[in-house]
Short mmCIF file of C-alpha atoms and ligand atoms in Angstrom, two decimals:
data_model
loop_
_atom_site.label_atom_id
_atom_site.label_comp_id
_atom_site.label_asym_id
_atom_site.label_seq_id
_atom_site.Cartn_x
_atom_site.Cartn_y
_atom_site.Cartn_z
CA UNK A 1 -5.26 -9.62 24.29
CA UNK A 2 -9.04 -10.35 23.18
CA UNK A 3 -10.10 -8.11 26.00
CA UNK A 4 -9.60 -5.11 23.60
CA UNK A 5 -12.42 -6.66 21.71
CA UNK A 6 -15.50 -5.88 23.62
CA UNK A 7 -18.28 -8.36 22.87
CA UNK A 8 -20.83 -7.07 20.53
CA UNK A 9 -23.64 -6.09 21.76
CA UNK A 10 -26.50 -7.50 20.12
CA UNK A 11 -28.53 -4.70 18.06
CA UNK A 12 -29.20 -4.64 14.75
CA UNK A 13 -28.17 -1.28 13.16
CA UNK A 14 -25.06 -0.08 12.33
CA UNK A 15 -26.08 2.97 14.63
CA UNK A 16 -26.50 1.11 17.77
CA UNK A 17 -23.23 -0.46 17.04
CA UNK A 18 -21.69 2.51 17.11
CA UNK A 19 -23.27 3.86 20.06
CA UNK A 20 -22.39 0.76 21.87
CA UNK A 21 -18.33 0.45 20.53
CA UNK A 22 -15.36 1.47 22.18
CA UNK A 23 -13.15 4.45 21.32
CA UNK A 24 -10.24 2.66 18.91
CA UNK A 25 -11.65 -1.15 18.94
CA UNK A 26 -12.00 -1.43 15.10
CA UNK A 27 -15.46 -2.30 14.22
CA UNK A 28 -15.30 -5.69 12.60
CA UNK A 29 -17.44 -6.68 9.94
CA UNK A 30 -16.86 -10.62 8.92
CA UNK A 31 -18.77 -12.93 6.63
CA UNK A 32 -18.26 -14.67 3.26
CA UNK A 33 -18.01 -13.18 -0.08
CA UNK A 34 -21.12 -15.02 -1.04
CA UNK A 35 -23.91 -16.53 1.00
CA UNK A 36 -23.99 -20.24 -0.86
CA UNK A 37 -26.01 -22.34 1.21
CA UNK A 38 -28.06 -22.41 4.28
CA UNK A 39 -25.60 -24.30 6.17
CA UNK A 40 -22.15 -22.10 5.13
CA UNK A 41 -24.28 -19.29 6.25
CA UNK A 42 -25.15 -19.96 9.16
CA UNK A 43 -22.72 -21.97 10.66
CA UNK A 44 -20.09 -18.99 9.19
CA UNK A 45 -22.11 -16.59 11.29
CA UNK A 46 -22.22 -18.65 14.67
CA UNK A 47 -18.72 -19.18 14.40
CA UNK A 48 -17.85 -15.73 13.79
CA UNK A 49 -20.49 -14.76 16.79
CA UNK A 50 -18.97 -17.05 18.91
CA UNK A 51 -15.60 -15.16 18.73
CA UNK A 52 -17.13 -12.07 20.14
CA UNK A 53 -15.08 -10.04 18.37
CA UNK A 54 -17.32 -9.38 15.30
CA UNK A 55 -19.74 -6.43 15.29
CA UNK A 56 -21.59 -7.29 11.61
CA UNK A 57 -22.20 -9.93 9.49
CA UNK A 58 -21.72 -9.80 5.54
CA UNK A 59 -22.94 -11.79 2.99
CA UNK A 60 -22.98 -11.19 -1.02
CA UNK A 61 -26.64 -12.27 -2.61
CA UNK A 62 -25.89 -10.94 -5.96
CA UNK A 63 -22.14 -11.38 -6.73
CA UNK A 64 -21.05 -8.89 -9.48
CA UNK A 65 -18.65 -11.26 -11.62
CA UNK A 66 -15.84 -10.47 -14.11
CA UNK A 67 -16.77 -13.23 -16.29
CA UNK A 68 -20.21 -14.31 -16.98
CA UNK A 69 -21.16 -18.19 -16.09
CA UNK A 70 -19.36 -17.86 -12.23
CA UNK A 71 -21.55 -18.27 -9.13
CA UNK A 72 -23.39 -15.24 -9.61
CA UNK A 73 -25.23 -15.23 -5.79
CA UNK A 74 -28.64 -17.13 -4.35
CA UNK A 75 -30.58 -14.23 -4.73
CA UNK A 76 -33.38 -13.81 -2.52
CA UNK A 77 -33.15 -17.33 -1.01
CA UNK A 78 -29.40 -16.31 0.16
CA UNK A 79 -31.04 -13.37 1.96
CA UNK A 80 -33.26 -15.38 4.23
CA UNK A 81 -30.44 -17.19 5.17
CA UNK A 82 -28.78 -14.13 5.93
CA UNK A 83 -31.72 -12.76 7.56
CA UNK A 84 -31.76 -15.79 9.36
CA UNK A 85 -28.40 -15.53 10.70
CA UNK A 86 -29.24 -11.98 11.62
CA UNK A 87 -32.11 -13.27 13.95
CA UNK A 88 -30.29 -16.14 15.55
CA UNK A 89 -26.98 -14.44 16.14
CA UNK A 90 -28.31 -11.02 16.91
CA UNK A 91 -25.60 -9.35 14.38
CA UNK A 92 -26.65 -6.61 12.19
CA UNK A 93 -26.33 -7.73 8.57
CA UNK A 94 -25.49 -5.93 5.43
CA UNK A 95 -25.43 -7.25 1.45
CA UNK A 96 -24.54 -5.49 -1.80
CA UNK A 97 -27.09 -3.73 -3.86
CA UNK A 98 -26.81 -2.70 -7.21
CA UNK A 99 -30.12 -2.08 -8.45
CA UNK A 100 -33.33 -0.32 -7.21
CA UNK A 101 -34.72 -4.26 -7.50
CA UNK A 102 -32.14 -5.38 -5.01
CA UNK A 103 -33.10 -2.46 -2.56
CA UNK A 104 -36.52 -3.30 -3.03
CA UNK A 105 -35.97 -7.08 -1.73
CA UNK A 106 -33.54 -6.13 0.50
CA UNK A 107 -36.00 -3.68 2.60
CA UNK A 108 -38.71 -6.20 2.34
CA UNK A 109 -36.74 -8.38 4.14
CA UNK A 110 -36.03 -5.74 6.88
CA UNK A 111 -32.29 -5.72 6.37
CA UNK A 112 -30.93 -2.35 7.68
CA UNK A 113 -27.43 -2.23 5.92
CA UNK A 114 -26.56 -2.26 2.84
CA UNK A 115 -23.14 -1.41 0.51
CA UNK A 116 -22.44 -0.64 -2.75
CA UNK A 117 -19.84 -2.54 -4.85
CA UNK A 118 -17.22 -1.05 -6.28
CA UNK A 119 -18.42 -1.84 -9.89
CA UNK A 120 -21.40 0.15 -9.15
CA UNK A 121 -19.89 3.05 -7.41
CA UNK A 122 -18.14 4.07 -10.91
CA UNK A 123 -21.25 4.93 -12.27
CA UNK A 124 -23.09 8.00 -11.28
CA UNK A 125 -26.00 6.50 -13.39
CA UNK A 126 -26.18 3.49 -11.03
CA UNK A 127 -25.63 5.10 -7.97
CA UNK A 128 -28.29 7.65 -8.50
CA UNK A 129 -30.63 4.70 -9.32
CA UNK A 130 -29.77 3.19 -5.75
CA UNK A 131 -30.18 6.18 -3.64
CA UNK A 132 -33.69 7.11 -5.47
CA UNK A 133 -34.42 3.95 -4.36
CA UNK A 134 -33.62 4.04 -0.71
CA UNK A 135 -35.12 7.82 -0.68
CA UNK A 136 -36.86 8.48 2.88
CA UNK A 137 -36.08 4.90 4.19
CA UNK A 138 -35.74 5.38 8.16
CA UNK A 139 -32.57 3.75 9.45
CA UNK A 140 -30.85 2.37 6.89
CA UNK A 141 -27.05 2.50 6.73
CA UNK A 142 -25.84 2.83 3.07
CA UNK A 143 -21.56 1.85 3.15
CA UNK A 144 -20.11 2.86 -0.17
CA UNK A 145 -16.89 0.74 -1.65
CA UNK A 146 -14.23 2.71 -3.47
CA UNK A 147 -14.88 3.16 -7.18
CA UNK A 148 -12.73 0.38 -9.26
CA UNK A 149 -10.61 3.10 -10.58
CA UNK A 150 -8.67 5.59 -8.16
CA UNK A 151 -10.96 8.66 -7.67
CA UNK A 152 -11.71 10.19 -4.58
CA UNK A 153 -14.01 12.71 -5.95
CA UNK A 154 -16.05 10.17 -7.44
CA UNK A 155 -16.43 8.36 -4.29
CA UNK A 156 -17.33 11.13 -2.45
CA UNK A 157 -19.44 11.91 -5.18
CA UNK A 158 -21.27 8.63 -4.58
CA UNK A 159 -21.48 9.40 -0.71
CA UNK A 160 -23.09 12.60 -1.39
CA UNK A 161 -25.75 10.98 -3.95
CA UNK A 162 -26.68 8.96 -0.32
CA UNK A 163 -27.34 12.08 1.29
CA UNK A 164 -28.80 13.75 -0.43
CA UNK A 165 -31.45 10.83 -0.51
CA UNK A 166 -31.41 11.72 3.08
CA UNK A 167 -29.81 8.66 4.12
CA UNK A 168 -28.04 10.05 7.54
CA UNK A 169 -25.48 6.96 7.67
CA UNK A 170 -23.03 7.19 5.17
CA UNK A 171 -19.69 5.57 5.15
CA UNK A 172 -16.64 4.13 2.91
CA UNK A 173 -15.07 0.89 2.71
CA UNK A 174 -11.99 1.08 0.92
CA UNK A 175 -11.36 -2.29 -0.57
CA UNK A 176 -8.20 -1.12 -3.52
CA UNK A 177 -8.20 0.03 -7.16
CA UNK A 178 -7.82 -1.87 -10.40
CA UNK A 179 -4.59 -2.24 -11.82
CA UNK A 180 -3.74 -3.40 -15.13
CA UNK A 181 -0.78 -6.04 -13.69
CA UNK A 182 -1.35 -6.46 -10.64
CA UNK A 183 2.43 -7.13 -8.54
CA UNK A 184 1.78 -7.61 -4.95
CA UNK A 185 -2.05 -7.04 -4.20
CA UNK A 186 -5.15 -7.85 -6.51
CA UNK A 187 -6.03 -4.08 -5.98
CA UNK A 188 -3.63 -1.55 -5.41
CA UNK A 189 -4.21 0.04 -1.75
CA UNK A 190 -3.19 3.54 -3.09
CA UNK A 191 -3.61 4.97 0.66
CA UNK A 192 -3.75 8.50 -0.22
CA UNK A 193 -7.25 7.93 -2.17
CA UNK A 194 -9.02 6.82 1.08
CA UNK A 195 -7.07 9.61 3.27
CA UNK A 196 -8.03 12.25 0.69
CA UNK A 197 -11.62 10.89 1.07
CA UNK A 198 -11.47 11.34 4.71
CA UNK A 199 -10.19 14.85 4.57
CA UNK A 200 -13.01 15.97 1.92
CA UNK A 201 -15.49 14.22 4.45
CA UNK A 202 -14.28 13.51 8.24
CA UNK A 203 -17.29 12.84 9.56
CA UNK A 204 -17.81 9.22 7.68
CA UNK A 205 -16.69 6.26 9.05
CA UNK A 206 -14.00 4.56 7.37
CA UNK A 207 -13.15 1.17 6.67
CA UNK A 208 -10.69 -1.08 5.23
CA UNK A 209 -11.85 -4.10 3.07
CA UNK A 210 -8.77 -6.28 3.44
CA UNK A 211 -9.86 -9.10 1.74
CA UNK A 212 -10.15 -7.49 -1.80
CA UNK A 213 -7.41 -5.44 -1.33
CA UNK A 214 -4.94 -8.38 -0.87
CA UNK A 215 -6.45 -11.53 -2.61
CA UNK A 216 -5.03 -13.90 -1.18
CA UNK A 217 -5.26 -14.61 2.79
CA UNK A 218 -1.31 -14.19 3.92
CA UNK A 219 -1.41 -10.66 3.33
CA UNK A 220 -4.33 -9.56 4.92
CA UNK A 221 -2.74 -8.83 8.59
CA UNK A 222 -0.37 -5.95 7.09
CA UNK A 223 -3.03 -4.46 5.29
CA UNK A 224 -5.28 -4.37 8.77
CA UNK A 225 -2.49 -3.20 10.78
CA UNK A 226 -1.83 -0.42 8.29
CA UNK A 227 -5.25 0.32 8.34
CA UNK A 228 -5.95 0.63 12.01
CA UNK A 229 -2.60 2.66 12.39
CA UNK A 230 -4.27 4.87 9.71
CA UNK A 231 -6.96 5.36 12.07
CA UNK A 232 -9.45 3.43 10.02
CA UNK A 233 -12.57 2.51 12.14
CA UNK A 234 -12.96 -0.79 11.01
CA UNK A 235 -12.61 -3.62 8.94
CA UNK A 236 -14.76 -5.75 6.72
CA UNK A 237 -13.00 -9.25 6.32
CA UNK A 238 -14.40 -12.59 3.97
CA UNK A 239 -14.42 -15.51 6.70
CA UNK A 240 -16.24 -18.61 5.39
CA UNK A 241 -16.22 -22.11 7.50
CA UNK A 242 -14.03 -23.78 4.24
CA UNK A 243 -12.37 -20.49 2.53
CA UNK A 244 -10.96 -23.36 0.04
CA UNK A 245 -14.01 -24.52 -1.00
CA UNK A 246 -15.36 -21.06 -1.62
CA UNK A 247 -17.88 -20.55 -5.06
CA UNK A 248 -16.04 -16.42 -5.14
CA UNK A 249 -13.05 -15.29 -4.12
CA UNK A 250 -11.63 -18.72 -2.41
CA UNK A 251 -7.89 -16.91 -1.93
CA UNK A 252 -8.68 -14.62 0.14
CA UNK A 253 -11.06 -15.93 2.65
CA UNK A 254 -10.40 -17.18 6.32
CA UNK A 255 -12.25 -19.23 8.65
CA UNK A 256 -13.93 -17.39 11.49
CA UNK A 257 -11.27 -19.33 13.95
CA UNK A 258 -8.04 -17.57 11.86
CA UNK A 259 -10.26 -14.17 11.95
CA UNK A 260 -10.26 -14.34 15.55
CA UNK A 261 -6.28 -15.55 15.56
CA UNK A 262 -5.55 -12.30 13.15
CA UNK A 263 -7.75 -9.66 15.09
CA UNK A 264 -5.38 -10.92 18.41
CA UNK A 265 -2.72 -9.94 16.39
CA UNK A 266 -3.27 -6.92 15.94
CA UNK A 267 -1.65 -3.92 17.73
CA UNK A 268 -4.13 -1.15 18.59
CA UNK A 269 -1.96 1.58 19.17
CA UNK A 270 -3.25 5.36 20.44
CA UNK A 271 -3.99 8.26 18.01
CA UNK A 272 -3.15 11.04 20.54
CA UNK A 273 -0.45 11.34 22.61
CA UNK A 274 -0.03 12.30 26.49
CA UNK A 275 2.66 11.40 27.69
CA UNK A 276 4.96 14.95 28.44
CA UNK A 277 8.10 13.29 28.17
CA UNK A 278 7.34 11.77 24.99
CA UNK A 279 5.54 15.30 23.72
CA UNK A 280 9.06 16.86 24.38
CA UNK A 281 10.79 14.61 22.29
CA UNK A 282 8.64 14.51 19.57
CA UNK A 283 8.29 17.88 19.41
CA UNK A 284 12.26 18.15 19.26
CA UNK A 285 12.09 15.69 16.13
CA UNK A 286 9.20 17.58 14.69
CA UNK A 287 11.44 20.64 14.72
CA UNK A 288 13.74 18.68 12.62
CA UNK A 289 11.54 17.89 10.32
CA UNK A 290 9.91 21.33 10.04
CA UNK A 291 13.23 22.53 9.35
CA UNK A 292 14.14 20.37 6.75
CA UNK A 293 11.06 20.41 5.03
CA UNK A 294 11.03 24.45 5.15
CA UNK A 295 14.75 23.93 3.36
CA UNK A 296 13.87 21.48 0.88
CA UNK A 297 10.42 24.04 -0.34
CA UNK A 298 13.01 26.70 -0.45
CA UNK A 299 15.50 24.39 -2.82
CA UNK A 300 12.94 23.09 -4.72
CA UNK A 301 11.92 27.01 -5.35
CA UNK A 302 15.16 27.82 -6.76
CA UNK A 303 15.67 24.68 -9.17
CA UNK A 304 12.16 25.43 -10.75
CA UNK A 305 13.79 29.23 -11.25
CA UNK A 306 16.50 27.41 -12.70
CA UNK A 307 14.15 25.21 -14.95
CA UNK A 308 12.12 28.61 -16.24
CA UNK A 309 15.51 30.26 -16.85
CA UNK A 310 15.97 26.95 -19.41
CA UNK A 311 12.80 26.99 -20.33
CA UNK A 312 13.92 30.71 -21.94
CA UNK A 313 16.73 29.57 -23.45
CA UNK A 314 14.48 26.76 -25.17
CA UNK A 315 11.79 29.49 -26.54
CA UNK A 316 14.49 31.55 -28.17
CA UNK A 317 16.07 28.54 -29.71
CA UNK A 318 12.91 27.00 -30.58
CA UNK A 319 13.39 23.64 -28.55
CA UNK A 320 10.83 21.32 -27.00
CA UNK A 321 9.85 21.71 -23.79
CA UNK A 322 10.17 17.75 -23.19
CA UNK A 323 13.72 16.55 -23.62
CA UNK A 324 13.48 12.93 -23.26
CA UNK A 325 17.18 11.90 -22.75
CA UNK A 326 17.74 14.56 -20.87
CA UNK A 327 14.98 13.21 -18.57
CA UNK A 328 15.79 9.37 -18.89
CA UNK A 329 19.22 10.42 -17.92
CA UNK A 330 18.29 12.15 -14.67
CA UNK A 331 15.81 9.62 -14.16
CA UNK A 332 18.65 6.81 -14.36
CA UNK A 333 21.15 8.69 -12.57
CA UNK A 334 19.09 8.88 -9.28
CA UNK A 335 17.01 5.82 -9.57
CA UNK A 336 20.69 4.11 -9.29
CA UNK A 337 21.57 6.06 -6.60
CA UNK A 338 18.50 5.48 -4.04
CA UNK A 339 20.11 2.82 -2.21
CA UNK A 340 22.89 4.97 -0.41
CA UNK A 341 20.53 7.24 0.76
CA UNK A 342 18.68 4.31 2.26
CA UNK A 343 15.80 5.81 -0.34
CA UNK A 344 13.19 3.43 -2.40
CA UNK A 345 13.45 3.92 -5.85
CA UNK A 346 9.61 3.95 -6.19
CA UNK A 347 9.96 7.02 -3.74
CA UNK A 348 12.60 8.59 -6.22
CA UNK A 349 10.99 7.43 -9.07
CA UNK A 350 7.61 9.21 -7.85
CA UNK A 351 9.84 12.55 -6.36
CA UNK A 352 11.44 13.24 -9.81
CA UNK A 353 8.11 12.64 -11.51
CA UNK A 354 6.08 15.41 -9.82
CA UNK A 355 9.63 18.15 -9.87
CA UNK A 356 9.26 16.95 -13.75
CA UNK A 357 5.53 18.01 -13.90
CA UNK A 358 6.27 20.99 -12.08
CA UNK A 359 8.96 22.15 -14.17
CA UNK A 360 7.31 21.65 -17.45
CA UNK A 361 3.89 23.48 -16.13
CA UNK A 362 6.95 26.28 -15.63
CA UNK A 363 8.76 25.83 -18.69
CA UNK A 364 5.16 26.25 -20.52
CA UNK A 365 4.34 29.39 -18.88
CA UNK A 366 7.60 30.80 -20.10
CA UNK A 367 7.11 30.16 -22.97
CA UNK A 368 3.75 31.18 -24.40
C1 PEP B 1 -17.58 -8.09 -2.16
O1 PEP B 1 -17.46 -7.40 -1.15
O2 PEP B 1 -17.79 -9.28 -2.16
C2 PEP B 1 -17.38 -7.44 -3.49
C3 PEP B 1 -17.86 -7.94 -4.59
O3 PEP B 1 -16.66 -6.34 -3.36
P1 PEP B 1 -16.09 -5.26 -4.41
O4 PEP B 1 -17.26 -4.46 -4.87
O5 PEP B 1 -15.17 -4.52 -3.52
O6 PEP B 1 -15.38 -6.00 -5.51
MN1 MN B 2 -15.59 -11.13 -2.45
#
């Protein structure tokens, strides 16, 4: 199956990467969280070159930490090593800037590629800093992480800072969004961010940061399936040559040999389809759904007539709009009952939450 990995070809920019990729082969972009020492480095990057299924190299130099007093990045002696692995594997590189200082290293060195941490893409402040910084730099490939918090305005704001610095390669990596308790992931994936994102901007690449969404390595092959089955155009995984040994993020890393073991594994399936005997039946099924969906609008129409006709009844008794046991009632009533229509009851949970929302934006017309 590694034949739907063409080998890299080796150029250094993101553009000539592009150029030189395959319609649908995800763009892979592997390296550790944090450049540590010469030898992690670059043995990381030969390994990961000798796959031939990597396009890019990362490497953190400046490691944006929760707590102060962790391995905060090797600075500027981390990026010669990276710069190093750059030359001898012939793999563009990128790092993570967060100041007009880092930028200012970074294009001495002659790296081409940079991102910008989710940490720093909440702040407008920051990011403005950054893309005066890279203002009229030829070449240069700016990819912007997700904001920490779930906001794809504020992303796209960042992307549009970037341009309008005239940088002409812009693109997203969506690596998940802070939760207070995290369950399952480290950072919630919340798809529909990154999808909106697309939508306001289709012309960026878009990428899926795996690693950070999931936090620890067993999860990361879902989260890259979904992700190419989302059309995603490629994926930025943390692959260091002794993931348990790791200064950052330790949990989540693989070694280049399991990155090439996962990208086998994964099913690159087509985004159009041609097939006329599968169009037919499709196109029968889409009728179904078209029909149903046209149905349920038309119910939900009526029961928000019904809610406004309450909401009436609560202006001329003087009522509250919000009737919480009313609502806790309904909200128990069909949570409990998701199972027999083979329905989650996060689904229901989220279904009865936005007809509640609706209503009361009804109810509150009524009654001003
Ligand atoms: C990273 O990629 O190592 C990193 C710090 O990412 P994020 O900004 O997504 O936390
Ligand atoms: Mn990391």
């Amino acid at each position: 199956m590694s034949d739907r990995f063409p080998g890299p070809d080796f150029v250094p920019t993101f553009t000539a990467v592009m150029t030189n990729s395959q319609p649908r082969q995800p763009i892979v972009i592997a390296g550790p969280c944090g450049a540590e020492t010469e030898n992690q480095s670059l043995e990381t990057a030969r390994r990961l070159k000798a796959t031939g299924k990597v396009h890019m190299l990362r490497a953190g130099i400046w490691k944006p930490r929760t707590r102060p007093g962790s391995f905060e990045g090797m600075g500027e002696t981390g990026l010669q090593w990276l710069m190093t692995a750059m030359a001898e594997t012939g793999l563009p590189a990128m790092t993570e800037v967060a100041t007009p200082d880092h930028v200012a290293l970074v294009l001495k060195a002659g790296l081409k590629n940079v991102w910008i941490g989710a940490r720093s893409t909440v702040n407008p402040f920051v990011v403005q800093e950054i893309a005066d910084a890279v203002k009229g730099v030829r070449d240069l490939t700016v990819f912007v992480k997700n904001p920490v918090n779930p906001d794809a305005d504020l992303w796209m704001g960042a992307i549009e800072r970037f341009h309008r610095a005239g940088v002409k390669e812009v693109h997203a990596i969506h690596r998940g969004f802070s939760a207070y308790k995290p369950v399952k992931y480290r950072n919630e994936p919340m798809w529909e961010i990154p999808l909106r994102l697309k939508r306001l901007a289709p012309e960026i690449k878009l990428f899926c940061d795996p690693s950070h969404i999931c936090g620890r390595r067993e999860l990361l092959l879902d989260v890259a399936q979904k992700a190419l089955d989302l059309i995603y155009d490629g994926l930025m995984i943390e692959t260091h040559i002794e993931p348990d040994k790791a200064l950052s993020d330790a949990r989540q890393q693989i070694t280049p040999a399991e990155l090439d073991t996962l990208l086998k594994s994964l099913a690159i399936r087509s985004s159009s389809i041609k097939d006329a005997a599968l169009i037919e039946s499709l196109s029968d099924l889409r009728g179904k759904i078209d029909q149903i969906d046209q149905e349920l609008i038309a119910l939900i129409g009526e029961r928000m007539q019904v809610a406004e006709a309450i909401g009436k009844i609560k202006k001329e008794k003087h009522i509250t709009i919000l009737q919480p046991e009313r609502w806790n009632e309904i909200k128990k009533q069909y949570s409990e009952g998701a199972g027999q229509n083979s329905l989650s009851e996060e689904f229901i949970e989220k279904y009865l939450e936005a007809l509640h929302q609706e209503s009361i934006r009804r109810q509150t017309k009524v009654m001003r």
